[in-house]
mmCIF file of C-alpha atoms and ligand atoms in Angstrom:
data_model
loop_
_atom_site.group_PDB
_atom_site.id
_atom_site.type_symbol
_atom_site.label_atom_id
_atom_site.label_comp_id
_atom_site.label_asym_id
_atom_site.label_seq_id
_atom_site.Cartn_x
_atom_site.Cartn_y
_atom_site.Cartn_z
ATOM 1 C CA MET A 458 0.000 0.000 0.000
ATOM 2 C CA GLY A 459 1.870 3.029 -1.220
ATOM 3 C CA THR A 460 -0.762 5.684 -0.797
ATOM 4 C CA ARG A 461 -0.339 6.509 2.871
ATOM 5 C CA ARG A 462 3.428 6.336 2.568
ATOM 6 C CA ASN A 463 3.233 8.737 -0.387
ATOM 7 C CA PHE A 464 1.167 11.057 1.730
ATOM 8 C CA ILE A 465 3.765 11.170 4.461
ATOM 9 C CA GLU A 466 6.544 11.676 1.943
ATOM 10 C CA LYS A 467 4.674 14.513 0.292
ATOM 11 C CA LEU A 468 4.306 16.156 3.643
ATOM 12 C CA THR A 469 8.027 16.296 4.086
ATOM 13 C CA VAL A 470 8.527 18.465 1.014
ATOM 14 C CA ALA A 471 6.354 21.522 1.031
ATOM 15 C CA SER A 472 5.282 22.947 -2.270
ATOM 16 C CA VAL A 473 7.010 26.212 -1.551
ATOM 17 C CA GLY A 474 10.165 24.747 -3.026
ATOM 18 C CA VAL A 475 11.947 24.681 0.325
ATOM 19 C CA PRO A 476 12.040 21.293 2.019
ATOM 20 C CA LEU A 477 10.035 21.783 5.170
ATOM 21 C CA VAL A 478 10.097 18.768 7.391
ATOM 22 C CA TYR A 479 6.847 18.089 9.115
ATOM 23 C CA ASN A 480 6.629 15.534 11.802
ATOM 24 C CA PRO A 481 3.538 13.607 10.693
ATOM 25 C CA SER A 482 2.469 13.274 14.306
ATOM 26 C CA THR A 483 2.034 17.032 14.450
ATOM 27 C CA LEU A 484 -0.542 16.702 11.712
ATOM 28 C CA PHE A 485 -2.243 13.867 13.551
ATOM 29 C CA ALA A 486 -2.714 11.956 10.314
ATOM 30 C CA ALA A 487 -3.570 8.307 10.309
ATOM 31 C CA THR A 488 -0.209 7.196 8.970
ATOM 32 C CA GLY A 489 -0.853 3.619 8.019
ATOM 33 C CA GLU A 490 1.449 2.459 10.791
ATOM 34 C CA HIS A 491 0.114 -0.166 13.106
ATOM 35 C CA TYR A 492 -1.717 1.560 15.947
ATOM 36 C CA ASP A 493 -2.688 -0.250 19.096
ATOM 37 C CA GLY A 494 -2.884 2.636 21.544
ATOM 38 C CA PRO A 495 -6.027 3.925 23.230
ATOM 39 C CA VAL A 496 -9.052 4.724 21.082
ATOM 40 C CA LEU A 497 -11.284 7.668 22.003
ATOM 41 C CA ARG A 498 -14.830 6.357 22.294
ATOM 42 C CA VAL A 499 -17.120 9.161 21.196
ATOM 43 C CA ALA A 500 -20.875 9.742 21.362
ATOM 44 C CA ILE A 501 -22.310 12.320 18.968
ATOM 45 C CA MET A 502 -25.038 14.596 20.315
ATOM 46 C CA GLY A 503 -27.191 16.031 17.508
ATOM 47 C CA LEU A 504 -27.568 13.786 14.469
ATOM 48 C CA GLY A 505 -28.067 16.625 11.980
ATOM 49 C CA SER A 506 -26.198 17.589 8.891
ATOM 50 C CA TYR A 507 -22.779 18.235 10.433
ATOM 51 C CA GLY A 508 -23.105 15.333 12.873
ATOM 52 C CA THR A 509 -23.671 13.101 9.849
ATOM 53 C CA ARG A 510 -20.493 14.408 8.211
ATOM 54 C CA VAL A 511 -18.444 13.852 11.377
ATOM 55 C CA ALA A 512 -19.767 10.305 11.799
ATOM 56 C CA LYS A 513 -18.812 9.395 8.215
ATOM 57 C CA ALA A 514 -15.347 10.899 8.622
ATOM 58 C CA MET A 515 -14.785 9.013 11.872
ATOM 59 C CA VAL A 516 -15.035 5.681 10.063
ATOM 60 C CA SER A 517 -11.480 6.388 8.789
ATOM 61 C CA CYS A 518 -10.102 7.414 12.205
ATOM 62 C CA LYS A 519 -7.491 5.266 13.913
ATOM 63 C CA ARG A 520 -7.590 6.856 17.326
ATOM 64 C CA ALA A 521 -11.283 7.721 17.641
ATOM 65 C CA ARG A 522 -14.465 5.717 17.159
ATOM 66 C CA LEU A 523 -18.165 6.526 17.174
ATOM 67 C CA VAL A 524 -19.719 4.384 19.903
ATOM 68 C CA GLY A 525 -22.751 6.327 21.129
ATOM 69 C CA LEU A 526 -25.616 8.623 20.142
ATOM 70 C CA ILE A 527 -27.650 11.357 21.793
ATOM 71 C CA SER A 528 -30.714 12.381 19.833
ATOM 72 C CA GLY A 529 -34.310 13.496 20.233
ATOM 73 C CA THR A 530 -35.406 11.553 17.159
ATOM 74 C CA PRO A 531 -35.795 7.795 17.762
ATOM 75 C CA ALA A 532 -36.011 7.015 14.016
ATOM 76 C CA LYS A 533 -32.563 8.542 13.455
ATOM 77 C CA VAL A 534 -31.151 6.494 16.312
ATOM 78 C CA VAL A 535 -32.457 3.276 14.733
ATOM 79 C CA LYS A 536 -30.853 4.186 11.394
ATOM 80 C CA TRP A 537 -27.517 5.264 12.870
ATOM 81 C CA ARG A 538 -27.334 2.266 15.185
ATOM 82 C CA ALA A 539 -27.586 -0.049 12.195
ATOM 83 C CA GLN A 540 -25.181 2.007 10.093
ATOM 84 C CA TYR A 541 -22.458 2.308 12.739
ATOM 85 C CA ASN A 542 -23.120 -0.820 14.770
ATOM 86 C CA ILE A 543 -23.860 1.070 17.978
ATOM 87 C CA PRO A 544 -25.213 -0.791 21.017
ATOM 88 C CA GLU A 545 -28.552 0.326 22.406
ATOM 89 C CA LYS A 546 -27.044 0.867 25.858
ATOM 90 C CA ASN A 547 -24.929 3.724 24.396
ATOM 91 C CA CYS A 548 -27.957 5.651 23.098
ATOM 92 C CA TYR A 549 -29.558 8.546 24.974
ATOM 93 C CA ASN A 550 -31.989 11.388 24.434
ATOM 94 C CA TYR A 551 -31.769 15.037 25.524
ATOM 95 C CA GLN A 552 -33.616 14.293 28.762
ATOM 96 C CA ASN A 553 -31.623 11.322 30.017
ATOM 97 C CA PHE A 554 -28.068 11.870 28.803
ATOM 98 C CA ASP A 555 -26.896 12.776 32.335
ATOM 99 C CA GLN A 556 -26.912 8.984 32.801
ATOM 100 C CA LEU A 557 -23.727 8.921 30.724
ATOM 101 C CA LYS A 558 -22.022 9.105 34.095
ATOM 102 C CA ASP A 559 -22.838 5.426 34.612
ATOM 103 C CA ASN A 560 -21.513 4.366 31.211
ATOM 104 C CA PRO A 561 -17.829 3.380 31.262
ATOM 105 C CA ASP A 562 -17.836 2.692 27.501
ATOM 106 C CA ILE A 563 -18.000 6.343 26.402
ATOM 107 C CA ASP A 564 -15.043 8.727 26.873
ATOM 108 C CA ALA A 565 -16.241 11.888 25.146
ATOM 109 C CA VAL A 566 -19.352 13.534 23.751
ATOM 110 C CA TYR A 567 -19.232 15.654 20.578
ATOM 111 C CA VAL A 568 -21.933 18.341 20.898
ATOM 112 C CA ILE A 569 -23.197 19.166 17.366
ATOM 113 C CA THR A 570 -26.499 20.861 18.144
ATOM 114 C CA PRO A 571 -27.657 24.481 17.570
ATOM 115 C CA ASN A 572 -25.294 27.050 19.111
ATOM 116 C CA GLY A 573 -27.755 28.206 21.779
ATOM 117 C CA LEU A 574 -27.797 24.722 23.309
ATOM 118 C CA HIS A 575 -24.027 24.150 23.456
ATOM 119 C CA CYS A 576 -23.394 25.710 26.860
ATOM 120 C CA GLU A 577 -26.034 23.896 28.851
ATOM 121 C CA GLN A 578 -25.455 20.580 27.070
ATOM 122 C CA SER A 579 -21.659 20.761 27.380
ATOM 123 C CA ILE A 580 -21.889 21.493 31.089
ATOM 124 C CA ARG A 581 -24.184 18.497 31.594
ATOM 125 C CA VAL A 582 -21.735 16.295 29.674
ATOM 126 C CA ALA A 583 -18.852 17.561 31.826
ATOM 127 C CA ARG A 584 -20.815 16.879 35.002
ATOM 128 C CA ALA A 585 -21.384 13.341 33.747
ATOM 129 C CA GLY A 586 -17.583 13.000 33.767
ATOM 130 C CA LYS A 587 -17.060 12.866 29.995
ATOM 131 C CA HIS A 588 -14.683 14.939 27.867
ATOM 132 C CA VAL A 589 -16.517 17.564 25.837
ATOM 133 C CA ILE A 590 -15.915 18.248 22.159
ATOM 134 C CA CYS A 591 -18.173 21.130 21.162
ATOM 135 C CA GLU A 592 -18.860 22.633 17.773
ATOM 136 C CA LYS A 593 -18.114 26.248 16.964
ATOM 137 C CA PRO A 594 -19.264 28.733 18.085
ATOM 138 C CA MET A 595 -18.778 27.208 21.542
ATOM 139 C CA GLY A 596 -21.755 29.192 22.873
ATOM 140 C CA ILE A 597 -23.577 32.382 22.072
ATOM 141 C CA ASN A 598 -21.269 34.767 23.961
ATOM 142 C CA ALA A 599 -18.011 34.828 25.928
ATOM 143 C CA ALA A 600 -19.774 34.496 29.279
ATOM 144 C CA GLU A 601 -21.244 31.157 28.180
ATOM 145 C CA GLY A 602 -17.860 30.061 26.855
ATOM 146 C CA GLN A 603 -16.200 30.872 30.170
ATOM 147 C CA LYS A 604 -18.876 28.950 32.082
ATOM 148 C CA MET A 605 -18.112 25.921 29.910
ATOM 149 C CA VAL A 606 -14.366 26.247 30.532
ATOM 150 C CA ASP A 607 -14.969 26.523 34.282
ATOM 151 C CA ALA A 608 -17.389 23.571 34.380
ATOM 152 C CA CYS A 609 -14.990 21.310 32.478
ATOM 153 C CA LYS A 610 -12.121 22.315 34.758
ATOM 154 C CA ALA A 611 -14.227 21.637 37.843
ATOM 155 C CA ALA A 612 -15.235 18.232 36.477
ATOM 156 C CA GLY A 613 -11.648 17.349 35.503
ATOM 157 C CA VAL A 614 -12.520 16.775 31.827
ATOM 158 C CA LYS A 615 -11.123 18.330 28.658
ATOM 159 C CA LEU A 616 -13.058 20.834 26.566
ATOM 160 C CA LEU A 617 -12.161 20.957 22.872
ATOM 161 C CA ILE A 618 -13.806 23.085 20.173
ATOM 162 C CA GLY A 619 -14.395 21.774 16.639
ATOM 163 C CA TYR A 620 -11.775 23.967 14.946
ATOM 164 C CA ARG A 621 -11.055 21.502 12.156
ATOM 165 C CA MET A 622 -8.797 23.933 10.221
ATOM 166 C CA HIS A 623 -6.156 23.678 12.974
ATOM 167 C CA PHE A 624 -5.433 20.155 11.685
ATOM 168 C CA GLU A 625 -5.706 20.857 7.935
ATOM 169 C CA PRO A 626 -2.350 20.290 6.160
ATOM 170 C CA LYS A 627 -2.238 23.406 3.924
ATOM 171 C CA THR A 628 -3.369 25.627 6.782
ATOM 172 C CA VAL A 629 -0.783 24.057 9.083
ATOM 173 C CA ALA A 630 1.898 24.598 6.392
ATOM 174 C CA VAL A 631 1.097 28.326 6.119
ATOM 175 C CA ILE A 632 1.086 28.749 9.896
ATOM 176 C CA LYS A 633 4.497 27.042 10.027
ATOM 177 C CA MET A 634 5.828 29.353 7.315
ATOM 178 C CA ARG A 635 4.563 32.337 9.267
ATOM 179 C CA GLN A 636 6.255 31.033 12.415
ATOM 180 C CA GLU A 637 9.495 30.593 10.469
ATOM 181 C CA GLY A 638 9.342 34.206 9.311
ATOM 182 C CA VAL A 639 8.856 33.400 5.611
ATOM 183 C CA PHE A 640 6.400 36.305 5.218
ATOM 184 C CA GLY A 641 8.589 38.787 7.127
ATOM 185 C CA GLN A 642 6.875 41.338 9.367
ATOM 186 C CA LEU A 643 3.160 40.666 9.064
ATOM 187 C CA LYS A 644 1.084 43.664 8.097
ATOM 188 C CA PHE A 645 -2.311 42.661 6.757
ATOM 189 C CA PHE A 646 -4.899 39.898 6.798
ATOM 190 C CA GLN A 647 -8.086 39.745 4.820
ATOM 191 C CA GLY A 648 -10.743 37.165 5.666
ATOM 192 C CA GLN A 649 -13.961 36.745 3.726
ATOM 193 C CA SER A 650 -16.455 34.154 4.875
ATOM 194 C CA GLY A 651 -19.971 33.663 3.630
ATOM 195 C CA PHE A 652 -22.721 31.711 1.957
ATOM 196 C CA VAL A 653 -26.356 32.297 1.083
ATOM 197 C CA ILE A 654 -28.578 31.029 3.867
ATOM 198 C CA GLY A 655 -31.645 29.115 2.638
ATOM 199 C CA ASN A 656 -34.823 28.269 4.558
ATOM 200 C CA PRO A 657 -35.915 31.308 6.603
ATOM 201 C CA ASN A 658 -37.424 29.057 9.306
ATOM 202 C CA GLN A 659 -34.225 27.247 10.274
ATOM 203 C CA TRP A 660 -32.606 27.562 13.721
ATOM 204 C CA ARG A 661 -29.679 29.533 12.230
ATOM 205 C CA LEU A 662 -32.047 32.502 11.831
ATOM 206 C CA ASN A 663 -33.579 32.120 15.311
ATOM 207 C CA LYS A 664 -31.697 34.330 17.781
ATOM 208 C CA LYS A 665 -32.321 32.110 20.798
ATOM 209 C CA LEU A 666 -30.877 29.036 19.083
ATOM 210 C CA SER A 667 -28.167 30.698 16.984
ATOM 211 C CA GLY A 668 -27.016 33.664 19.090
ATOM 212 C CA GLY A 669 -26.722 35.738 15.897
ATOM 213 C CA GLY A 670 -26.564 35.371 12.155
ATOM 214 C CA ALA A 671 -23.667 34.899 9.762
ATOM 215 C CA MET A 672 -21.059 36.025 12.306
ATOM 216 C CA MET A 673 -21.699 33.132 14.718
ATOM 217 C CA ASP A 674 -21.898 30.615 11.922
ATOM 218 C CA ILE A 675 -19.357 31.547 9.260
ATOM 219 C CA GLY A 676 -17.797 34.904 10.180
ATOM 220 C CA ILE A 677 -16.113 33.131 13.099
ATOM 221 C CA TYR A 678 -13.821 31.474 10.522
ATOM 222 C CA SER A 679 -12.404 34.862 9.531
ATOM 223 C CA ILE A 680 -11.938 35.799 13.204
ATOM 224 C CA ASN A 681 -10.212 32.544 14.076
ATOM 225 C CA GLY A 682 -8.269 32.664 10.785
ATOM 226 C CA ALA A 683 -7.018 36.198 11.423
ATOM 227 C CA ARG A 684 -5.686 35.024 14.773
ATOM 228 C CA TYR A 685 -3.924 31.901 13.507
ATOM 229 C CA MET A 686 -2.630 33.476 10.299
ATOM 230 C CA LEU A 687 -1.218 36.548 12.079
ATOM 231 C CA GLY A 688 -0.312 34.691 15.279
ATOM 232 C CA GLU A 689 -1.492 37.539 17.499
ATOM 233 C CA GLU A 690 -4.548 38.532 19.521
ATOM 234 C CA PRO A 691 -6.434 41.656 18.421
ATOM 235 C CA VAL A 692 -6.543 44.690 20.710
ATOM 236 C CA TRP A 693 -9.388 46.566 19.027
ATOM 237 C CA VAL A 694 -12.265 46.019 16.635
ATOM 238 C CA THR A 695 -14.486 48.234 14.507
ATOM 239 C CA ALA A 696 -17.507 46.895 12.628
ATOM 240 C CA GLN A 697 -20.320 47.951 10.319
ATOM 241 C CA GLU A 698 -23.495 46.030 9.494
ATOM 242 C CA THR A 699 -25.318 45.915 6.159
ATOM 243 C CA LYS A 700 -28.830 44.447 6.055
ATOM 244 C CA THR A 701 -30.662 44.118 2.744
ATOM 245 C CA ASP A 702 -33.400 41.719 3.903
ATOM 246 C CA PRO A 703 -34.766 42.748 7.319
ATOM 247 C CA VAL A 704 -37.597 40.197 7.064
ATOM 248 C CA LYS A 705 -35.281 37.196 6.833
ATOM 249 C CA PHE A 706 -32.607 38.758 9.052
ATOM 250 C CA LYS A 707 -34.504 40.013 12.089
ATOM 251 C CA GLU A 708 -33.191 42.038 15.023
ATOM 252 C CA GLY A 709 -30.091 40.285 16.383
ATOM 253 C CA ILE A 710 -29.564 38.181 13.247
ATOM 254 C CA ASP A 711 -26.758 39.704 11.197
ATOM 255 C CA GLU A 712 -26.795 39.308 7.438
ATOM 256 C CA THR A 713 -23.503 41.016 6.550
ATOM 257 C CA ILE A 714 -20.896 42.567 8.845
ATOM 258 C CA GLN A 715 -17.640 44.139 7.708
ATOM 259 C CA PHE A 716 -15.164 44.283 10.572
ATOM 260 C CA GLN A 717 -11.623 45.341 11.201
ATOM 261 C CA MET A 718 -9.192 44.230 13.902
ATOM 262 C CA GLY A 719 -5.976 45.840 15.082
ATOM 263 C CA PHE A 720 -3.083 43.804 16.512
ATOM 264 C CA PRO A 721 -0.270 44.776 18.898
ATOM 265 C CA SER A 722 2.394 44.577 16.156
ATOM 266 C CA GLY A 723 0.486 47.125 14.095
ATOM 267 C CA ALA A 724 -0.931 44.489 11.713
ATOM 268 C CA VAL A 725 -4.561 44.970 10.739
ATOM 269 C CA ALA A 726 -7.269 42.589 9.567
ATOM 270 C CA SER A 727 -10.148 43.513 7.301
ATOM 271 C CA CYS A 728 -12.923 40.930 7.208
ATOM 272 C CA LEU A 729 -16.368 40.234 5.835
ATOM 273 C CA SER A 730 -18.989 37.887 7.254
ATOM 274 C CA THR A 731 -22.166 37.303 5.262
ATOM 275 C CA TYR A 732 -25.247 35.183 4.694
ATOM 276 C CA ALA A 733 -25.824 36.926 1.352
ATOM 277 C CA MET A 734 -23.045 35.655 -0.947
ATOM 278 C CA ASN A 735 -22.085 32.190 -2.072
ATOM 279 C CA HIS A 736 -18.527 31.011 -2.711
ATOM 280 C CA LEU A 737 -17.063 33.561 -0.327
ATOM 281 C CA ASP A 738 -14.233 31.722 1.393
ATOM 282 C CA ARG A 739 -10.903 33.485 1.057
ATOM 283 C CA PHE A 740 -7.917 34.300 3.277
ATOM 284 C CA PHE A 741 -5.122 36.629 2.266
ATOM 285 C CA LEU A 742 -2.074 37.359 4.412
ATOM 286 C CA ASN A 743 0.644 39.836 3.529
ATOM 287 C CA GLY A 744 3.896 40.680 5.248
ATOM 288 C CA SER A 745 6.979 42.688 4.400
ATOM 289 C CA GLU A 746 8.508 39.707 2.575
ATOM 290 C CA GLY A 747 5.633 37.798 1.028
ATOM 291 C CA PHE A 748 2.062 36.571 1.020
ATOM 292 C CA ALA A 749 -0.239 33.585 1.428
ATOM 293 C CA GLU A 750 -3.561 33.330 -0.325
ATOM 294 C CA MET A 751 -6.100 30.578 0.263
ATOM 295 C CA GLN A 752 -9.347 30.126 -1.615
ATOM 296 C CA PRO A 753 -11.235 28.115 -0.564
ATOM 297 C CA SER A 754 -9.711 28.651 2.842
ATOM 298 C CA THR A 755 -12.083 26.961 5.309
ATOM 299 C CA GLY A 756 -14.587 24.902 3.298
ATOM 300 C CA TYR A 757 -14.614 21.139 3.612
ATOM 301 C CA GLY A 758 -11.907 21.006 0.994
ATOM 302 C CA PRO A 759 -9.798 20.561 -0.861
ATOM 303 C CA ILE A 760 -8.316 23.824 0.374
ATOM 304 C CA GLU A 761 -6.420 25.626 -2.368
ATOM 305 C CA GLY A 762 -3.640 28.098 -1.822
ATOM 306 C CA ARG A 763 -0.379 29.636 -2.851
ATOM 307 C CA THR A 764 2.295 31.797 -1.346
ATOM 308 C CA HIS A 765 4.973 33.995 -2.901
ATOM 309 C CA LYS A 766 7.059 30.795 -2.934
ATOM 310 C CA GLY A 767 4.570 28.792 -4.982
ATOM 311 C CA LYS A 768 1.466 26.640 -4.852
ATOM 312 C CA LEU A 769 0.550 24.723 -1.717
ATOM 313 C CA THR A 770 0.353 21.037 -2.585
ATOM 314 C CA GLN A 771 -0.139 19.314 0.752
ATOM 315 C CA PRO A 772 -2.727 16.566 0.257
ATOM 316 C CA HIS A 773 -6.387 16.839 1.063
ATOM 317 C CA ILE A 774 -7.470 14.583 3.888
ATOM 318 C CA THR A 775 -11.007 14.652 5.239
ATOM 319 C CA HIS A 776 -10.827 17.418 7.837
ATOM 320 C CA GLN A 777 -12.973 15.736 10.441
ATOM 321 C CA THR A 778 -10.902 12.532 10.270
ATOM 322 C CA LEU A 779 -7.711 14.467 11.006
ATOM 323 C CA GLN A 780 -9.510 16.483 13.667
ATOM 324 C CA MET A 781 -10.885 13.510 15.572
ATOM 325 C CA ASP A 782 -7.600 11.579 15.466
ATOM 326 C CA GLY A 783 -5.910 14.793 16.609
ATOM 327 C CA MET A 784 -8.358 15.300 19.432
ATOM 328 C CA ALA A 785 -7.725 11.750 20.635
ATOM 329 C CA LYS A 786 -4.029 12.629 20.758
ATOM 330 C CA ILE A 787 -4.784 15.741 22.789
ATOM 331 C CA ILE A 788 -6.950 13.821 25.239
ATOM 332 C CA PHE A 789 -4.747 10.754 25.671
ATOM 333 C CA GLU A 790 -1.248 12.111 25.090
ATOM 334 C CA ASP A 791 -1.623 15.839 25.735
ATOM 335 C CA ILE A 792 -0.065 16.520 22.319
ATOM 336 C CA GLN A 793 -1.329 19.885 21.099
ATOM 337 C CA PRO A 794 -1.928 20.926 17.482
ATOM 338 C CA ILE A 795 -0.056 23.894 16.016
ATOM 339 C CA VAL A 796 -2.849 26.189 17.230
ATOM 340 C CA PRO A 797 -4.861 25.084 20.274
ATOM 341 C CA VAL A 798 -8.460 23.886 20.023
ATOM 342 C CA ASP A 799 -9.220 24.134 23.731
ATOM 343 C CA GLY A 800 -12.014 25.995 25.474
ATOM 344 C CA GLU A 801 -9.810 29.040 26.109
ATOM 345 C CA GLU A 802 -9.231 29.290 22.349
ATOM 346 C CA GLY A 803 -12.995 29.235 21.872
ATOM 347 C CA VAL A 804 -13.521 31.977 24.462
ATOM 348 C CA LYS A 805 -11.041 34.225 22.610
ATOM 349 C CA ASP A 806 -13.224 34.081 19.493
ATOM 350 C CA MET A 807 -16.402 34.636 21.520
ATOM 351 C CA LYS A 808 -14.922 37.774 23.146
ATOM 352 C CA ILE A 809 -14.165 39.153 19.681
ATOM 353 C CA ILE A 810 -17.697 38.369 18.475
ATOM 354 C CA ASP A 811 -19.128 40.159 21.549
ATOM 355 C CA ALA A 812 -16.908 43.154 20.719
ATOM 356 C CA ILE A 813 -17.940 43.143 17.043
ATOM 357 C CA PHE A 814 -21.633 43.180 17.991
ATOM 358 C CA LEU A 815 -20.946 46.049 20.413
ATOM 359 C CA ALA A 816 -19.023 47.956 17.732
ATOM 360 C CA VAL A 817 -21.942 47.540 15.295
ATOM 361 C CA LYS A 818 -24.394 48.761 17.937
ATOM 362 C CA THR A 819 -22.385 51.761 19.107
ATOM 363 C CA GLY A 820 -20.580 52.642 15.888
ATOM 364 C CA LYS A 821 -17.437 52.979 18.027
ATOM 365 C CA LYS A 822 -14.056 51.302 18.121
ATOM 366 C CA VAL A 823 -14.128 48.664 20.873
ATOM 367 C CA MET A 824 -10.940 47.893 22.801
ATOM 368 C CA LEU A 825 -10.320 44.283 23.764
HETATM 369 P P1 NAD B 1921 -28.513 20.848 11.792
HETATM 370 O O1 NAD B 1921 -29.757 21.654 11.906
HETATM 371 O O2 NAD B 1921 -28.292 20.093 10.532
HETATM 372 O O3 NAD B 1921 -28.442 19.800 12.995
HETATM 373 C C1 NAD B 1921 -28.728 20.171 14.316
HETATM 374 C C2 NAD B 1921 -29.121 18.952 15.097
HETATM 375 O O4 NAD B 1921 -29.494 19.356 16.415
HETATM 376 C C3 NAD B 1921 -30.348 18.225 14.490
HETATM 377 O O5 NAD B 1921 -30.132 16.843 14.518
HETATM 378 C C4 NAD B 1921 -31.469 18.607 15.416
HETATM 379 O O6 NAD B 1921 -32.491 17.620 15.481
HETATM 380 C C5 NAD B 1921 -30.755 18.756 16.747
HETATM 381 N N1 NAD B 1921 -31.458 19.577 17.707
HETATM 382 C C6 NAD B 1921 -31.546 19.320 19.014
HETATM 383 N N2 NAD B 1921 -32.295 20.233 19.644
HETATM 384 C C7 NAD B 1921 -32.699 21.095 18.705
HETATM 385 C C8 NAD B 1921 -33.518 22.258 18.740
HETATM 386 N N3 NAD B 1921 -34.051 22.714 19.881
HETATM 387 N N4 NAD B 1921 -33.709 22.925 17.579
HETATM 388 C C9 NAD B 1921 -33.169 22.509 16.429
HETATM 389 N N5 NAD B 1921 -32.394 21.388 16.343
HETATM 390 C C10 NAD B 1921 -32.177 20.688 17.466
HETATM 391 O O7 NAD B 1921 -27.304 21.825 12.082
HETATM 392 P P2 NAD B 1921 -25.769 21.574 11.753
HETATM 393 O O8 NAD B 1921 -25.429 22.200 10.468
HETATM 394 O O9 NAD B 1921 -25.467 20.133 11.951
HETATM 395 O O10 NAD B 1921 -25.065 22.470 12.895
HETATM 396 C C11 NAD B 1921 -24.915 22.003 14.223
HETATM 397 C C12 NAD B 1921 -23.700 22.676 14.868
HETATM 398 O O11 NAD B 1921 -22.545 22.343 14.121
HETATM 399 C C13 NAD B 1921 -23.755 24.196 14.887
HETATM 400 O O12 NAD B 1921 -23.201 24.675 16.085
HETATM 401 C C14 NAD B 1921 -22.887 24.619 13.724
HETATM 402 O O13 NAD B 1921 -22.275 25.875 13.897
HETATM 403 C C15 NAD B 1921 -21.858 23.508 13.724
HETATM 404 N N6 NAD B 1921 -21.278 23.276 12.393
HETATM 405 C C16 NAD B 1921 -19.931 23.233 12.282
HETATM 406 C C17 NAD B 1921 -19.348 23.017 11.060
HETATM 407 C C18 NAD B 1921 -17.862 22.914 10.920
HETATM 408 O O14 NAD B 1921 -17.380 22.845 9.799
HETATM 409 N N7 NAD B 1921 -17.124 22.869 12.013
HETATM 410 C C19 NAD B 1921 -20.144 22.848 9.929
HETATM 411 C C20 NAD B 1921 -21.523 22.882 10.082
HETATM 412 C C21 NAD B 1921 -22.083 23.107 11.325
#
């Protein structure tokens, strides 16, 4: 079987023309080597569209396995149980999942429900003694995020946020180049994240369940991306909202927000978050010595990109497979990815979202 070996070999020579040696373990890839270490036994909570994608991707994981379900829809449980060979004793609903505490066969729960439910559900999972993996955004504001961090600490479990891009090979390669100084003094980041939202009755357009509109859902990629591409934390934000459809995008549900962030080094980020444009998924980073451009930059892939050194050719691997193997490494071996995916990382993004909403409301620059 040459394919996995080829993958590892490709990783050792970056497309920028300079041999960059990556330790495959830092990418958390399933390497094809024999693996007989611990396997993270995961239950998915919320068997919706993204939960379905994660479950499929986990079939290829070496270090993580889907072993349990939490759902409010019995028919889905029947289907998933058959598809993934899941025992009935590992299946729960939203009322009884606190009983996870008596189940030694589940290590972690991946919360993939609407944003407004993440905080309460994650805290219940933590109190049941299970590690929490929670989708982005981790909650609907920084206060919720902090409560989740505190609850997981108190319960002695890990809290990880579903930042799949932190494991994605081309993204990791650009972050490494930035760390090595290939772009020189960083000056500017542009992040554009958006798609056209469909059905007006979905939870994503319901403030209580979503916490906001495009910003919570897709704009967060530009926020998180600005931070990992520049490698700094912003100290101020400014933001402006544009709303062309106030019927679909009610009070508290943002359609389009342009926002800017300033960083301690003097670098600035200029970003766009929208529910009104399709195919908007682009990162651009420029420093005194060079640039990186990625488009698509955060979709399910393949990610495409180039730098002033050339095209990025790291292979596409299903993001959620890399992520879940990587998260097992974090939980069992305390090996961190190039950019953390822990609860504190999630809270940093939530604080910026809070500040962006405040900047839109007040029209003022908000200091962080
Ligand atoms: P979805 O609507 O397809 O699925 C949501 C699931 O939650 C459904 O199974 C639904 O039945 C269940 N649910 C439980 N209580 C509910 C309630 N009160 N109202 C509505 N649904 C309820 O949504 P999705 O696209 O799977 O998104 C779920 C989460 O995953 C969100 O937080 C979203 O931001 C995140 N997500 C992340 C990515 C990523 O790439 N990391 C991609 C898509 C979605």
